[in-house]
Amino acid sequence: MDWTHQDFVIHEFSELESTNKTALELAQLGKISDREIILAERQSAGRGRQNRSWISPAGNLYFSLLLLPKISVEKIPQLSFVGITALRLAVKNSVSKWPNDLLIEEKKVAGILLESKISGKNCEFVALGIGVNLISNPSETIFPASNLKNFGIEISPQEMLKNFLNEFEKLYQNWLDFGFAGIRQIWLQRSYRLNEEIKIKLDGEEIAGVFSGMDEEGNLILNREGKILKISVGDVS
Ligand code: BTN
């Protein structure tokens, strides 16, 4: 079934392997374009970051937003910050955890997986895939998880998607017009363990330090007894 919200067209399915997979395939075939969304009630092979899977039973929100921004490849990762910041504004009492998880009371309630097609130095299209735990969450996760219902938020997948799109529309336009600075600033306003001691796992190695901010490229700034490290991938705890 297809429906619309603002300028967005939503293609809704009952089950897909992965909304990101379908969005990328349809974009490749030219069958969907900018601001079209693939929404599924459940996924049989949902994808998480770093090749993990995303368990996707019915009742939660699973969607991929296709975007065709005219940008160079190095700007692509900024889009996941635009996405998580919009989600944070749409979910009461949530904070963002670097790079792009959403937490409530130190429990992960949503994640983003950005996948893109590039040609040369340019971005052809991006699928911004978002999963939000509305009524259930997996129990065996590397970072503790929960769902919105546990925090008294009862909302359908479709309503949650609309709330997200209302915030995304404004932030995305701001990012297209003025760049990353504004997004970075809003992201930093409510972020997990800013200016506190954190641990980051990178390829099995764990390093500790003070989370001192995020740079203009979205890298995490870690202060290890005065020595500044910039980190582009990793799991924060
Ligand atoms: C993470 O590991 O935190 C990212 C999870 C992203 C899951 C979403 S659900 C909708 C979209 N389709 C997928 O296969 N993955 C993303």
PDB file of C-alpha atoms and ligand atoms in Angstrom:
ATOM      1  CA  MET A   1       0.000   0.000   0.000  1.00  0.00           C
ATOM      2  CA  ASP A   2       1.248   3.517  -0.818  1.00  0.00           C
ATOM      3  CA  TRP A   3       0.522   6.702   1.129  1.00  0.00           C
ATOM      4  CA  THR A   4       2.043  10.146   1.493  1.00  0.00           C
ATOM      5  CA  HIS A   5       3.106  12.489   4.268  1.00  0.00           C
ATOM      6  CA  GLN A   6       4.247  16.017   3.357  1.00  0.00           C
ATOM      7  CA  ASP A   7       6.569  15.535   0.349  1.00  0.00           C
ATOM      8  CA  PHE A   8       7.332  11.925   1.230  1.00  0.00           C
ATOM      9  CA  VAL A   9       5.869   8.881  -0.535  1.00  0.00           C
ATOM     10  CA  ILE A  10       5.636   5.781   1.642  1.00  0.00           C
ATOM     11  CA  HIS A  11       5.524   2.270   0.161  1.00  0.00           C
ATOM     12  CA  GLU A  12       4.279  -0.040   2.883  1.00  0.00           C
ATOM     13  CA  PHE A  13       4.874  -3.814   2.890  1.00  0.00           C
ATOM     14  CA  SER A  14       3.920  -6.526   5.367  1.00  0.00           C
ATOM     15  CA  GLU A  15       7.246  -8.363   5.211  1.00  0.00           C
ATOM     16  CA  LEU A  16      10.596  -7.766   3.538  1.00  0.00           C
ATOM     17  CA  GLU A  17      14.049  -9.217   4.079  1.00  0.00           C
ATOM     18  CA  SER A  18      15.354  -5.724   4.772  1.00  0.00           C
ATOM     19  CA  THR A  19      13.887  -2.330   3.913  1.00  0.00           C
ATOM     20  CA  ASN A  20      17.410  -1.082   3.165  1.00  0.00           C
ATOM     21  CA  LYS A  21      17.962  -3.927   0.705  1.00  0.00           C
ATOM     22  CA  THR A  22      14.647  -3.224  -1.086  1.00  0.00           C
ATOM     23  CA  ALA A  23      15.230   0.548  -1.112  1.00  0.00           C
ATOM     24  CA  LEU A  24      18.699   0.140  -2.656  1.00  0.00           C
ATOM     25  CA  GLU A  25      17.461  -2.362  -5.257  1.00  0.00           C
ATOM     26  CA  LEU A  26      14.478  -0.218  -6.296  1.00  0.00           C
ATOM     27  CA  ALA A  27      16.658   2.900  -6.448  1.00  0.00           C
ATOM     28  CA  GLN A  28      19.153   1.061  -8.637  1.00  0.00           C
ATOM     29  CA  LEU A  29      16.322   0.145 -11.016  1.00  0.00           C
ATOM     30  CA  GLY A  30      15.102   3.756 -11.024  1.00  0.00           C
ATOM     31  CA  LYS A  31      11.771   2.658  -9.514  1.00  0.00           C
ATOM     32  CA  ILE A  32      11.997   4.904  -6.461  1.00  0.00           C
ATOM     33  CA  SER A  33      13.541   8.307  -6.105  1.00  0.00           C
ATOM     34  CA  ASP A  34      14.276  11.135  -3.654  1.00  0.00           C
ATOM     35  CA  ARG A  35      12.127  11.173  -0.471  1.00  0.00           C
ATOM     36  CA  GLU A  36      10.504   7.806  -1.085  1.00  0.00           C
ATOM     37  CA  ILE A  37      10.262   5.447   1.844  1.00  0.00           C
ATOM     38  CA  ILE A  38      10.153   1.672   2.132  1.00  0.00           C
ATOM     39  CA  LEU A  39       8.260   0.672   5.285  1.00  0.00           C
ATOM     40  CA  ALA A  40       7.809  -2.917   6.481  1.00  0.00           C
ATOM     41  CA  GLU A  41       5.731  -4.398   9.276  1.00  0.00           C
ATOM     42  CA  ARG A  42       8.492  -6.946   9.872  1.00  0.00           C
ATOM     43  CA  GLN A  43      11.845  -7.945   8.357  1.00  0.00           C
ATOM     44  CA  SER A  44      13.158 -11.486   7.908  1.00  0.00           C
ATOM     45  CA  ALA A  45      16.802 -10.421   7.476  1.00  0.00           C
ATOM     46  CA  GLY A  46      17.048  -6.954   9.030  1.00  0.00           C
ATOM     47  CA  ARG A  47      20.532  -5.479   8.889  1.00  0.00           C
ATOM     48  CA  GLY A  48      22.344  -3.725  11.715  1.00  0.00           C
ATOM     49  CA  ARG A  49      25.602  -1.769  11.758  1.00  0.00           C
ATOM     50  CA  GLN A  50      28.914  -3.585  11.456  1.00  0.00           C
ATOM     51  CA  ASN A  51      27.327  -6.637   9.767  1.00  0.00           C
ATOM     52  CA  ARG A  52      25.109  -7.405  12.724  1.00  0.00           C
ATOM     53  CA  SER A  53      21.522  -8.478  12.227  1.00  0.00           C
ATOM     54  CA  TRP A  54      18.503  -6.468  13.397  1.00  0.00           C
ATOM     55  CA  ILE A  55      15.806  -8.729  14.812  1.00  0.00           C
ATOM     56  CA  SER A  56      12.556  -7.356  13.386  1.00  0.00           C
ATOM     57  CA  PRO A  57       9.245  -8.787  14.662  1.00  0.00           C
ATOM     58  CA  ALA A  58       5.939  -6.985  13.942  1.00  0.00           C
ATOM     59  CA  GLY A  59       5.016  -4.030  16.146  1.00  0.00           C
ATOM     60  CA  ASN A  60       8.217  -1.984  15.851  1.00  0.00           C
ATOM     61  CA  LEU A  61       9.170   0.541  13.187  1.00  0.00           C
ATOM     62  CA  TYR A  62      11.400  -0.481  10.268  1.00  0.00           C
ATOM     63  CA  PHE A  63      11.877   1.864   7.327  1.00  0.00           C
ATOM     64  CA  SER A  64      14.391   3.176   4.816  1.00  0.00           C
ATOM     65  CA  LEU A  65      14.281   6.692   3.446  1.00  0.00           C
ATOM     66  CA  LEU A  66      15.833   7.100   0.019  1.00  0.00           C
ATOM     67  CA  LEU A  67      17.631  10.389  -0.606  1.00  0.00           C
ATOM     68  CA  LEU A  68      19.425  11.760  -3.648  1.00  0.00           C
ATOM     69  CA  PRO A  69      21.408  14.696  -2.270  1.00  0.00           C
ATOM     70  CA  LYS A  70      23.898  16.315  -4.644  1.00  0.00           C
ATOM     71  CA  ILE A  71      26.908  15.859  -2.386  1.00  0.00           C
ATOM     72  CA  SER A  72      30.400  14.408  -2.462  1.00  0.00           C
ATOM     73  CA  VAL A  73      31.125  11.065  -0.778  1.00  0.00           C
ATOM     74  CA  GLU A  74      32.800  12.438   2.340  1.00  0.00           C
ATOM     75  CA  LYS A  75      29.582  14.205   3.349  1.00  0.00           C
ATOM     76  CA  ILE A  76      27.490  11.018   3.283  1.00  0.00           C
ATOM     77  CA  PRO A  77      28.122  10.002   6.956  1.00  0.00           C
ATOM     78  CA  GLN A  78      26.722  13.373   8.082  1.00  0.00           C
ATOM     79  CA  LEU A  79      23.300  12.145   6.989  1.00  0.00           C
ATOM     80  CA  SER A  80      23.156   9.572   9.754  1.00  0.00           C
ATOM     81  CA  PHE A  81      23.570  12.454  12.246  1.00  0.00           C
ATOM     82  CA  VAL A  82      20.755  14.346  10.521  1.00  0.00           C
ATOM     83  CA  GLY A  83      18.634  11.192  10.875  1.00  0.00           C
ATOM     84  CA  ILE A  84      19.408  10.421  14.508  1.00  0.00           C
ATOM     85  CA  THR A  85      18.982  14.057  15.533  1.00  0.00           C
ATOM     86  CA  ALA A  86      15.534  14.177  13.887  1.00  0.00           C
ATOM     87  CA  LEU A  87      14.629  10.958  15.681  1.00  0.00           C
ATOM     88  CA  ARG A  88      15.864  12.332  18.991  1.00  0.00           C
ATOM     89  CA  LEU A  89      13.647  15.413  18.565  1.00  0.00           C
ATOM     90  CA  ALA A  90      10.705  13.126  17.743  1.00  0.00           C
ATOM     91  CA  VAL A  91      11.134  10.869  20.813  1.00  0.00           C
ATOM     92  CA  LYS A  92      10.613  12.460  24.241  1.00  0.00           C
ATOM     93  CA  ASN A  93      13.418  12.137  26.808  1.00  0.00           C
ATOM     94  CA  SER A  94      15.831  10.502  24.371  1.00  0.00           C
ATOM     95  CA  VAL A  95      19.542  11.175  23.927  1.00  0.00           C
ATOM     96  CA  SER A  96      21.886  10.290  21.090  1.00  0.00           C
ATOM     97  CA  LYS A  97      24.841   7.988  21.587  1.00  0.00           C
ATOM     98  CA  TRP A  98      27.740   8.404  19.180  1.00  0.00           C
ATOM     99  CA  PRO A  99      27.638   7.775  16.307  1.00  0.00           C
ATOM    100  CA  ASN A 100      23.948   7.113  15.784  1.00  0.00           C
ATOM    101  CA  ASP A 101      22.060   5.202  18.409  1.00  0.00           C
ATOM    102  CA  LEU A 102      19.082   6.532  20.303  1.00  0.00           C
ATOM    103  CA  LEU A 103      18.870   5.920  24.054  1.00  0.00           C
ATOM    104  CA  ILE A 104      16.321   6.465  26.771  1.00  0.00           C
ATOM    105  CA  GLU A 105      17.654   6.113  30.324  1.00  0.00           C
ATOM    106  CA  GLU A 106      20.853   4.483  29.008  1.00  0.00           C
ATOM    107  CA  LYS A 107      19.004   1.812  26.990  1.00  0.00           C
ATOM    108  CA  LYS A 108      19.138   1.608  23.212  1.00  0.00           C
ATOM    109  CA  VAL A 109      15.710   2.109  21.641  1.00  0.00           C
ATOM    110  CA  ALA A 110      16.647   2.810  18.004  1.00  0.00           C
ATOM    111  CA  GLY A 111      19.469   2.596  15.486  1.00  0.00           C
ATOM    112  CA  ILE A 112      20.380   3.805  12.019  1.00  0.00           C
ATOM    113  CA  LEU A 113      22.075   2.036   9.158  1.00  0.00           C
ATOM    114  CA  LEU A 114      23.081   4.220   6.258  1.00  0.00           C
ATOM    115  CA  GLU A 115      23.921   2.488   2.983  1.00  0.00           C
ATOM    116  CA  SER A 116      24.783   4.318  -0.195  1.00  0.00           C
ATOM    117  CA  LYS A 117      25.665   3.989  -3.851  1.00  0.00           C
ATOM    118  CA  ILE A 118      28.501   6.168  -5.010  1.00  0.00           C
ATOM    119  CA  SER A 119      29.972   6.871  -8.421  1.00  0.00           C
ATOM    120  CA  GLY A 120      33.452   8.324  -8.426  1.00  0.00           C
ATOM    121  CA  LYS A 121      33.520  11.170  -5.928  1.00  0.00           C
ATOM    122  CA  ASN A 122      29.763  11.662  -5.890  1.00  0.00           C
ATOM    123  CA  CYS A 123      26.851  10.216  -4.036  1.00  0.00           C
ATOM    124  CA  GLU A 124      24.226   8.627  -6.298  1.00  0.00           C
ATOM    125  CA  PHE A 125      21.741   7.746  -3.584  1.00  0.00           C
ATOM    126  CA  VAL A 126      21.523   6.949   0.096  1.00  0.00           C
ATOM    127  CA  ALA A 127      19.197   4.649   2.010  1.00  0.00           C
ATOM    128  CA  LEU A 128      18.789   5.923   5.552  1.00  0.00           C
ATOM    129  CA  GLY A 129      17.508   2.842   7.375  1.00  0.00           C
ATOM    130  CA  ILE A 130      15.955   3.303  10.797  1.00  0.00           C
ATOM    131  CA  GLY A 131      14.679   0.762  13.299  1.00  0.00           C
ATOM    132  CA  VAL A 132      12.795   1.932  16.400  1.00  0.00           C
ATOM    133  CA  ASN A 133      11.873  -0.489  19.199  1.00  0.00           C
ATOM    134  CA  LEU A 134       8.267   0.474  19.889  1.00  0.00           C
ATOM    135  CA  ILE A 135       6.904  -2.543  21.757  1.00  0.00           C
ATOM    136  CA  SER A 136       9.755  -5.063  21.944  1.00  0.00           C
ATOM    137  CA  ASN A 137      13.529  -5.350  21.857  1.00  0.00           C
ATOM    138  CA  PRO A 138      16.083  -8.141  21.697  1.00  0.00           C
ATOM    139  CA  SER A 139      17.506  -9.249  25.039  1.00  0.00           C
ATOM    140  CA  GLU A 140      20.982 -10.312  23.937  1.00  0.00           C
ATOM    141  CA  THR A 141      22.631  -7.103  22.753  1.00  0.00           C
ATOM    142  CA  ILE A 142      26.111  -5.665  23.207  1.00  0.00           C
ATOM    143  CA  PHE A 143      24.548  -2.519  24.688  1.00  0.00           C
ATOM    144  CA  PRO A 144      21.400  -2.875  26.869  1.00  0.00           C
ATOM    145  CA  ALA A 145      18.192  -2.346  24.864  1.00  0.00           C
ATOM    146  CA  SER A 146      14.624  -1.349  25.635  1.00  0.00           C
ATOM    147  CA  ASN A 147      11.533  -0.106  23.825  1.00  0.00           C
ATOM    148  CA  LEU A 148       9.336   3.014  23.912  1.00  0.00           C
ATOM    149  CA  LYS A 149       6.379   1.198  25.508  1.00  0.00           C
ATOM    150  CA  ASN A 150       8.545   0.467  28.568  1.00  0.00           C
ATOM    151  CA  PHE A 151       8.847   4.246  28.991  1.00  0.00           C
ATOM    152  CA  GLY A 152       5.107   4.857  28.664  1.00  0.00           C
ATOM    153  CA  ILE A 153       5.201   5.897  24.997  1.00  0.00           C
ATOM    154  CA  GLU A 154       2.520   4.025  23.043  1.00  0.00           C
ATOM    155  CA  ILE A 155       2.646   4.849  19.355  1.00  0.00           C
ATOM    156  CA  SER A 156       2.034   2.995  16.094  1.00  0.00           C
ATOM    157  CA  PRO A 157       4.839   2.539  13.529  1.00  0.00           C
ATOM    158  CA  GLN A 158       3.020   4.864  11.100  1.00  0.00           C
ATOM    159  CA  GLU A 159       2.580   7.651  13.670  1.00  0.00           C
ATOM    160  CA  MET A 160       6.206   7.330  14.776  1.00  0.00           C
ATOM    161  CA  LEU A 161       7.317   7.572  11.146  1.00  0.00           C
ATOM    162  CA  LYS A 162       5.251  10.741  10.636  1.00  0.00           C
ATOM    163  CA  ASN A 163       6.677  12.335  13.800  1.00  0.00           C
ATOM    164  CA  PHE A 164      10.164  11.512  12.550  1.00  0.00           C
ATOM    165  CA  LEU A 165       9.472  12.973   9.092  1.00  0.00           C
ATOM    166  CA  ASN A 166       8.145  16.224  10.577  1.00  0.00           C
ATOM    167  CA  GLU A 167      11.502  16.762  12.311  1.00  0.00           C
ATOM    168  CA  PHE A 168      13.625  15.341   9.512  1.00  0.00           C
ATOM    169  CA  GLU A 169      12.154  17.648   6.871  1.00  0.00           C
ATOM    170  CA  LYS A 170      13.378  20.750   8.750  1.00  0.00           C
ATOM    171  CA  LEU A 171      16.807  19.409   9.696  1.00  0.00           C
ATOM    172  CA  TYR A 172      17.494  17.963   6.245  1.00  0.00           C
ATOM    173  CA  GLN A 173      16.654  21.251   4.551  1.00  0.00           C
ATOM    174  CA  ASN A 174      18.870  23.099   7.037  1.00  0.00           C
ATOM    175  CA  TRP A 175      21.714  20.666   6.329  1.00  0.00           C
ATOM    176  CA  LEU A 176      21.311  21.021   2.519  1.00  0.00           C
ATOM    177  CA  ASP A 177      21.271  24.824   2.794  1.00  0.00           C
ATOM    178  CA  PHE A 178      23.844  25.497   5.525  1.00  0.00           C
ATOM    179  CA  GLY A 179      25.893  22.335   6.072  1.00  0.00           C
ATOM    180  CA  PHE A 180      26.741  20.250   9.126  1.00  0.00           C
ATOM    181  CA  ALA A 181      27.411  22.936  11.781  1.00  0.00           C
ATOM    182  CA  GLY A 182      23.789  23.344  12.934  1.00  0.00           C
ATOM    183  CA  ILE A 183      23.146  19.599  13.046  1.00  0.00           C
ATOM    184  CA  ARG A 184      26.347  19.024  15.004  1.00  0.00           C
ATOM    185  CA  GLN A 185      25.301  21.651  17.524  1.00  0.00           C
ATOM    186  CA  ILE A 186      21.841  20.141  18.058  1.00  0.00           C
ATOM    187  CA  TRP A 187      23.327  16.631  18.200  1.00  0.00           C
ATOM    188  CA  LEU A 188      25.693  17.724  20.979  1.00  0.00           C
ATOM    189  CA  GLN A 189      22.880  19.219  23.092  1.00  0.00           C
ATOM    190  CA  ARG A 190      21.686  15.840  24.320  1.00  0.00           C
ATOM    191  CA  SER A 191      24.395  13.268  23.851  1.00  0.00           C
ATOM    192  CA  TYR A 192      25.308  10.307  26.009  1.00  0.00           C
ATOM    193  CA  ARG A 193      28.344  10.797  28.271  1.00  0.00           C
ATOM    194  CA  LEU A 194      29.578  14.063  26.742  1.00  0.00           C
ATOM    195  CA  ASN A 195      32.555  15.286  28.832  1.00  0.00           C
ATOM    196  CA  GLU A 196      32.564  12.000  30.739  1.00  0.00           C
ATOM    197  CA  GLU A 197      34.815   8.955  30.756  1.00  0.00           C
ATOM    198  CA  ILE A 198      33.860   6.423  28.047  1.00  0.00           C
ATOM    199  CA  LYS A 199      35.211   3.230  26.529  1.00  0.00           C
ATOM    200  CA  ILE A 200      35.291   2.622  22.787  1.00  0.00           C
ATOM    201  CA  LYS A 201      35.660  -0.775  21.173  1.00  0.00           C
ATOM    202  CA  LEU A 202      37.449  -0.719  17.836  1.00  0.00           C
ATOM    203  CA  ASP A 203      38.198  -4.047  16.157  1.00  0.00           C
ATOM    204  CA  GLY A 204      38.288  -5.921  19.457  1.00  0.00           C
ATOM    205  CA  GLU A 205      40.556  -3.330  21.076  1.00  0.00           C
ATOM    206  CA  GLU A 206      39.082  -1.163  23.847  1.00  0.00           C
ATOM    207  CA  ILE A 207      40.293   2.342  24.560  1.00  0.00           C
ATOM    208  CA  ALA A 208      39.221   4.679  27.352  1.00  0.00           C
ATOM    209  CA  GLY A 209      39.188   8.464  27.606  1.00  0.00           C
ATOM    210  CA  VAL A 210      36.968  11.493  28.015  1.00  0.00           C
ATOM    211  CA  PHE A 211      34.357  12.024  25.284  1.00  0.00           C
ATOM    212  CA  SER A 212      35.153  15.663  24.492  1.00  0.00           C
ATOM    213  CA  GLY A 213      32.910  16.350  21.519  1.00  0.00           C
ATOM    214  CA  MET A 214      32.418  15.700  17.836  1.00  0.00           C
ATOM    215  CA  ASP A 215      34.365  17.390  15.046  1.00  0.00           C
ATOM    216  CA  GLU A 216      33.071  18.935  11.799  1.00  0.00           C
ATOM    217  CA  GLU A 217      33.230  15.536  10.077  1.00  0.00           C
ATOM    218  CA  GLY A 218      31.251  13.688  12.761  1.00  0.00           C
ATOM    219  CA  ASN A 219      34.323  12.011  14.316  1.00  0.00           C
ATOM    220  CA  LEU A 220      34.280  11.428  18.053  1.00  0.00           C
ATOM    221  CA  ILE A 221      36.898  13.440  19.939  1.00  0.00           C
ATOM    222  CA  LEU A 222      38.511  11.409  22.715  1.00  0.00           C
ATOM    223  CA  ASN A 223      40.838  12.995  25.249  1.00  0.00           C
ATOM    224  CA  ARG A 224      43.303  10.481  26.666  1.00  0.00           C
ATOM    225  CA  GLU A 225      45.127  12.358  29.419  1.00  0.00           C
ATOM    226  CA  GLY A 226      45.628  15.375  27.202  1.00  0.00           C
ATOM    227  CA  LYS A 227      46.246  13.441  24.000  1.00  0.00           C
ATOM    228  CA  ILE A 228      43.437  14.029  21.480  1.00  0.00           C
ATOM    229  CA  LEU A 229      42.244  11.138  19.322  1.00  0.00           C
ATOM    230  CA  LYS A 230      39.656  11.408  16.550  1.00  0.00           C
ATOM    231  CA  ILE A 231      37.633   8.273  16.027  1.00  0.00           C
ATOM    232  CA  SER A 232      35.442   7.512  13.019  1.00  0.00           C
ATOM    233  CA  VAL A 233      34.121   3.991  13.824  1.00  0.00           C
ATOM    234  CA  GLY A 234      33.501   2.145  17.078  1.00  0.00           C
ATOM    235  CA  ASP A 235      31.097   1.094  19.827  1.00  0.00           C
ATOM    236  CA  VAL A 236      30.823   3.432  22.806  1.00  0.00           C
ATOM    237  CA  SER A 237      29.999   2.189  26.291  1.00  0.00           C
TER     238      SER A 237
HETATM  239  C1  BTN B   1      22.089  -0.518  14.278  1.00  0.00           C
HETATM  240  O1  BTN B   1      22.835  -1.503  14.211  1.00  0.00           O
HETATM  241  O2  BTN B   1      21.969   0.138  15.321  1.00  0.00           O
HETATM  242  C2  BTN B   1      21.332  -0.074  13.062  1.00  0.00           C
HETATM  243  C3  BTN B   1      20.035  -0.780  12.900  1.00  0.00           C
HETATM  244  C4  BTN B   1      19.248  -0.349  11.699  1.00  0.00           C
HETATM  245  C5  BTN B   1      17.992  -1.183  11.505  1.00  0.00           C
HETATM  246  C6  BTN B   1      17.108  -0.650  10.430  1.00  0.00           C
HETATM  247  S1  BTN B   1      15.510  -1.399  10.435  1.00  0.00           S
HETATM  248  C7  BTN B   1      15.130  -0.667   8.896  1.00  0.00           C
HETATM  249  C8  BTN B   1      16.393  -0.700   8.053  1.00  0.00           C
HETATM  250  N1  BTN B   1      16.476  -1.942   7.299  1.00  0.00           N
HETATM  251  C9  BTN B   1      17.460  -2.731   7.722  1.00  0.00           C
HETATM  252  O3  BTN B   1      17.721  -3.855   7.291  1.00  0.00           O
HETATM  253  N2  BTN B   1      18.150  -2.108   8.722  1.00  0.00           N
HETATM  254  C10 BTN B   1      17.610  -0.799   9.001  1.00  0.00           C
END
